[in-house]
Amino acid sequence: MISIEKLTFQYDQNQLFQDFSLTIHESEFLSIIGPNGSGKSTLLKLILGILKPSKGSIAIFEKEIAKMKRKAISRMVSGVLQDFNPAYSFSVEEIVAIGRTPYAKAFSDFSKEDYRYIEEALTETGLLDLRKKPFEHLSSGEKQRVLLAKCFAQNTPLLLLDECVAHLDPGHVQHIMEVVKEKNRKDKVTIVAVFHDVNLASLYSDRIVVVNHGRVSYLGTPKETIHKPLMEKVYQANGTVLTHPCLDVPQVLLNRLDRPQKPSAGLIIHE
Ligand code: ADP
Ligand code: MG
């Protein structure tokens, strides 16, 4: 579905990607993980067409992004990026309506179908009661739900999420992740999500790609990618990797370096 081929990109002198290739399958939930500064957000911006590669190509459904018009890209791919701050005071429903602009001739020129998508997006994200509230008065979790609803209204086959649950409490994390997973399951929307939390990536992804120094370090199912070498070689962290007791996926617990790291008997530890 998305084919990234031999991508090269740099900011000024800072070479981030060289000959970077990755194929993303239709309807999958793919997570991107890797250390801070490894280029995860940059990769999403390249897929969104906000940044341009100096070499190589990115194609969605065999159409090269670099050759597509802005509106055409916006009908294919939506994204929640980090640090969204609207310049004016918009209400929740106004922000969600922005998702329909790639389909409308003018901002106010919405069709019945546009309004149906806006209503559906507000419903799916549990925002009906907050629709008239100014965006800037919302909590972080509510803001993330609004940005997600804007993407849902955009109705794209590909949705990119950049650390969309960072800084949220566990209840809000779980709620947002379930809404995203349901979108993936129900509407077959392909999800490409950046996480700094490897456990969340493991819990929700079909596949995980580990990016480090502009290269793919590991790529595969959570079991194939979340392991001791990932923690040690990529993150330089000392952790214990276990199987989630209810779900058959790996989870990482950080160790304390000043305490003995002898696990209790009965736990399945992955080396
Ligand atoms: P990640 O999302 O994995 O933490 P980023 O893609 O944000 O990483 O950044 C990768 C590298 O590129 C970092 O070293 C960062 O400082 C640098 N970088 C990011 N954005 C810019 C920019 N607009 N101009 C120059 N350098 C940037
Ligand atoms: Mg980032």
XYZ file of C-alpha atoms and ligand atoms in Angstrom:
299
model
C 0.000 0.000 0.000
C 2.783 2.431 0.949
C 6.088 1.846 -0.643
C 9.069 3.809 0.624
C 12.010 3.200 -1.653
C 15.617 4.214 -1.156
C 14.643 7.372 0.651
C 17.353 9.917 1.396
C 16.644 12.950 3.572
C 18.682 15.494 5.520
C 18.038 18.667 7.516
C 20.845 21.040 6.501
C 24.004 19.037 7.317
C 22.174 16.431 9.417
C 21.798 13.291 7.259
C 18.844 11.377 8.695
C 17.916 8.740 6.116
C 20.000 7.198 3.385
C 18.538 4.527 1.089
C 15.757 3.862 3.606
C 13.144 1.395 2.332
C 9.954 0.111 3.963
C 6.698 -1.405 2.728
C 3.510 -0.794 4.716
C 0.649 -3.219 4.077
C -2.974 -2.280 3.510
C -5.108 -2.389 6.691
C -2.246 -3.187 9.034
C -1.432 -1.508 12.337
C 2.256 -0.687 12.065
C 4.127 0.998 14.884
C 7.356 2.931 14.536
C 9.590 2.892 17.591
C 13.191 3.942 18.195
C 15.238 6.299 20.365
C 14.540 10.038 20.596
C 15.880 11.861 17.563
C 16.033 8.755 15.364
C 13.779 10.336 12.714
C 10.316 8.891 13.510
C 8.435 12.211 13.277
C 10.434 13.152 10.184
C 9.393 9.902 8.529
C 5.699 10.679 9.152
C 6.154 14.190 7.704
C 7.776 12.680 4.606
C 4.807 10.297 4.158
C 2.411 13.245 4.611
C 4.295 15.142 1.903
C 5.130 18.016 4.309
C 8.844 17.294 3.809
C 10.397 16.223 0.502
C 13.072 13.549 0.174
C 16.239 14.542 -1.675
C 16.344 11.074 -3.274
C 14.053 8.055 -3.463
C 10.286 7.893 -3.495
C 7.194 7.363 -1.355
C 4.123 5.974 -3.077
C 0.619 5.360 -1.701
C -1.435 2.934 -3.779
C 1.278 3.208 -6.437
C 0.885 6.996 -6.685
C 4.010 8.930 -5.892
C 3.416 11.574 -3.195
C 5.889 14.035 -4.775
C 3.744 14.109 -7.911
C 0.400 14.568 -6.152
C -1.432 17.814 -5.358
C -1.919 18.765 -1.681
C -5.685 18.030 -1.756
C -5.161 14.639 -3.378
C -2.613 13.695 -0.691
C -5.067 14.846 2.015
C -7.706 12.444 0.685
C -5.249 9.556 1.054
C -3.461 10.293 4.302
C -4.341 12.100 7.535
C -2.238 12.548 10.623
C -2.105 13.638 14.235
C 1.297 15.268 14.570
C 2.935 16.542 17.749
C 2.272 20.094 18.984
C -0.900 21.110 17.148
C -1.889 24.616 18.196
C -4.595 26.337 16.164
C -3.907 30.015 15.477
C -7.495 31.044 16.300
C -10.069 29.980 18.856
C -11.904 27.125 17.148
C -14.636 25.005 18.685
C -14.320 21.218 18.745
C -16.697 20.775 15.816
C -14.884 23.457 13.799
C -11.575 21.630 14.235
C -13.206 18.345 13.212
C -14.725 20.095 10.163
C -11.206 21.012 8.971
C -10.940 17.296 8.164
C -13.508 17.798 5.378
C -11.678 20.652 3.600
C -9.889 18.334 1.119
C -13.374 17.470 -0.227
C -15.045 20.910 -0.168
C -14.643 23.713 -2.710
C -14.586 26.330 0.057
C -14.335 25.986 3.852
C -18.034 26.765 4.433
C -19.224 24.849 1.378
C -19.943 21.532 3.093
C -22.330 18.943 1.683
C -24.725 16.660 3.579
C -22.095 13.951 3.280
C -19.471 16.223 4.879
C -21.782 16.840 7.867
C -22.446 13.103 8.144
C -18.701 12.419 8.386
C -18.298 15.163 11.024
C -21.166 13.691 13.126
C -19.776 10.192 12.781
C -16.270 11.309 13.797
C -17.637 13.161 16.865
C -19.645 10.068 17.840
C -16.786 7.581 17.355
C -14.473 9.640 19.559
C -17.097 10.379 22.251
C -17.064 14.149 21.651
C -20.744 14.929 21.053
C -21.114 16.643 24.449
C -18.001 18.764 23.903
C -18.714 19.871 20.334
C -19.315 23.567 21.123
C -16.392 23.910 23.557
C -13.345 25.955 22.515
C -10.416 23.648 21.687
C -8.035 25.544 23.997
C -10.278 24.848 27.022
C -9.937 21.074 26.682
C -7.669 18.688 28.615
C -4.751 17.005 26.778
C -6.709 13.767 26.389
C -9.753 15.578 24.986
C -7.551 17.552 22.573
C -6.016 14.343 21.255
C -9.515 12.920 20.713
C -10.490 16.046 18.731
C -7.413 15.732 16.505
C -8.222 12.081 15.976
C -11.827 12.979 15.111
C -10.520 15.490 12.542
C -8.595 12.632 10.899
C -11.636 10.321 11.049
C -13.721 13.038 9.319
C -10.986 13.233 6.677
C -11.854 9.598 5.888
C -8.450 8.568 4.545
C -7.330 4.960 4.012
C -4.090 5.804 5.860
C -3.834 7.395 9.312
C -0.519 8.527 10.824
C -0.216 9.117 14.576
C 2.790 10.726 16.255
C 2.954 9.842 19.957
C -0.739 10.606 20.210
C -1.045 9.242 23.754
C 2.180 10.629 25.221
C 1.595 12.497 28.524
C -1.877 10.967 29.024
C -2.946 8.939 32.059
C -3.538 5.156 31.633
C -7.329 5.499 31.312
C -7.090 8.076 28.539
C -4.307 6.106 26.832
C -6.466 2.993 26.782
C -9.567 4.848 25.575
C -7.745 6.503 22.654
C -5.912 3.303 21.689
C -9.193 1.356 21.649
C -10.844 4.014 19.445
C -7.891 3.821 17.014
C -7.844 0.021 17.032
C -11.601 -0.070 16.368
C -11.109 2.239 13.360
C -8.430 -0.129 12.096
C -10.633 -3.203 12.653
C -13.987 -1.817 11.498
C -13.046 0.444 8.584
C -9.748 -1.304 7.656
C -7.895 2.004 7.974
C -4.131 1.454 7.847
C -2.515 2.847 10.995
C 1.104 3.969 11.201
C 1.752 5.053 14.775
C 4.914 6.374 16.426
C 5.285 5.334 20.070
C 7.932 5.996 22.668
C 6.242 3.357 24.845
C 7.365 -0.037 23.510
C 4.703 -1.828 25.577
C 1.871 0.041 23.879
C 3.376 -0.665 20.470
C 3.557 -4.340 21.414
C -0.027 -4.397 22.706
C -1.718 -2.922 19.640
C 0.449 -3.521 16.553
C 0.400 -6.156 13.845
C 4.000 -5.229 13.041
C 6.622 -2.976 14.553
C 9.500 -1.247 12.776
C 12.442 -0.153 14.901
C 14.236 2.858 13.443
C 17.694 3.815 14.668
C 20.349 6.035 13.053
C 18.205 6.291 9.918
C 18.058 2.516 9.439
C 15.593 -0.278 10.142
C 17.073 -2.179 13.097
C 14.216 -4.677 13.413
C 10.965 -5.267 11.567
C 8.299 -7.860 12.353
C 5.585 -8.913 14.776
C 5.783 -7.697 18.394
C 7.339 -11.052 19.344
C 9.989 -10.632 16.656
C 10.909 -7.090 17.612
C 10.388 -6.543 21.357
C 13.256 -8.426 22.933
C 16.366 -8.019 25.055
C 18.625 -6.948 22.126
C 16.153 -4.152 21.305
C 16.396 -2.818 24.851
C 20.165 -3.201 25.072
C 21.405 -2.322 21.582
C 18.838 0.223 20.440
C 17.734 1.899 23.691
C 20.832 1.149 25.838
C 18.398 0.169 28.578
C 18.409 -2.696 31.046
C 15.028 -4.401 31.071
C 13.277 -7.736 31.539
C 11.068 -8.894 28.671
C 8.030 -10.968 29.698
C 4.940 -12.312 27.975
C 1.809 -10.374 28.944
C -0.108 -12.756 31.273
C -3.450 -12.185 29.480
C -2.326 -11.472 25.923
C 0.317 -13.362 24.010
C 2.606 -10.354 23.421
C 5.909 -9.250 24.947
C 6.036 -6.504 27.558
C 9.116 -4.831 28.977
C 9.775 -3.991 32.600
C 12.708 -1.723 33.346
C 15.176 -3.045 35.925
C 16.806 -1.085 38.696
C 20.543 -1.091 38.194
C 21.287 -0.942 41.952
C 19.281 -4.116 42.700
C 19.928 -7.755 41.733
C 18.159 -8.699 38.514
C 17.079 -12.210 39.515
C 13.511 -12.829 38.320
C 11.011 -14.812 40.421
C 10.367 -18.391 39.375
C 7.379 -19.075 37.101
C 7.722 -16.043 34.853
C 8.452 -16.562 31.171
C 11.440 -14.375 30.470
C 12.617 -13.664 26.913
C 16.290 -13.187 26.311
P 12.079 11.519 16.591
O 10.677 11.825 16.219
O 12.482 10.096 16.306
O 12.404 11.882 18.020
P 12.720 13.644 14.702
O 12.295 13.136 13.390
O 11.866 14.651 15.373
O 13.047 12.412 15.665
O 14.149 14.310 14.566
C 15.251 13.602 14.031
C 16.486 14.503 14.044
O 16.287 15.607 13.150
C 16.808 15.110 15.396
O 18.207 15.145 15.533
C 16.234 16.505 15.315
O 16.946 17.403 16.116
C 16.406 16.842 13.840
N 15.353 17.752 13.348
C 14.011 17.556 13.468
N 13.323 18.564 12.895
C 14.246 19.415 12.404
C 14.182 20.658 11.678
N 13.003 21.200 11.358
N 15.349 21.251 11.334
C 16.538 20.695 11.648
N 16.679 19.540 12.301
C 15.560 18.901 12.694
Mg 9.103 12.641 17.347
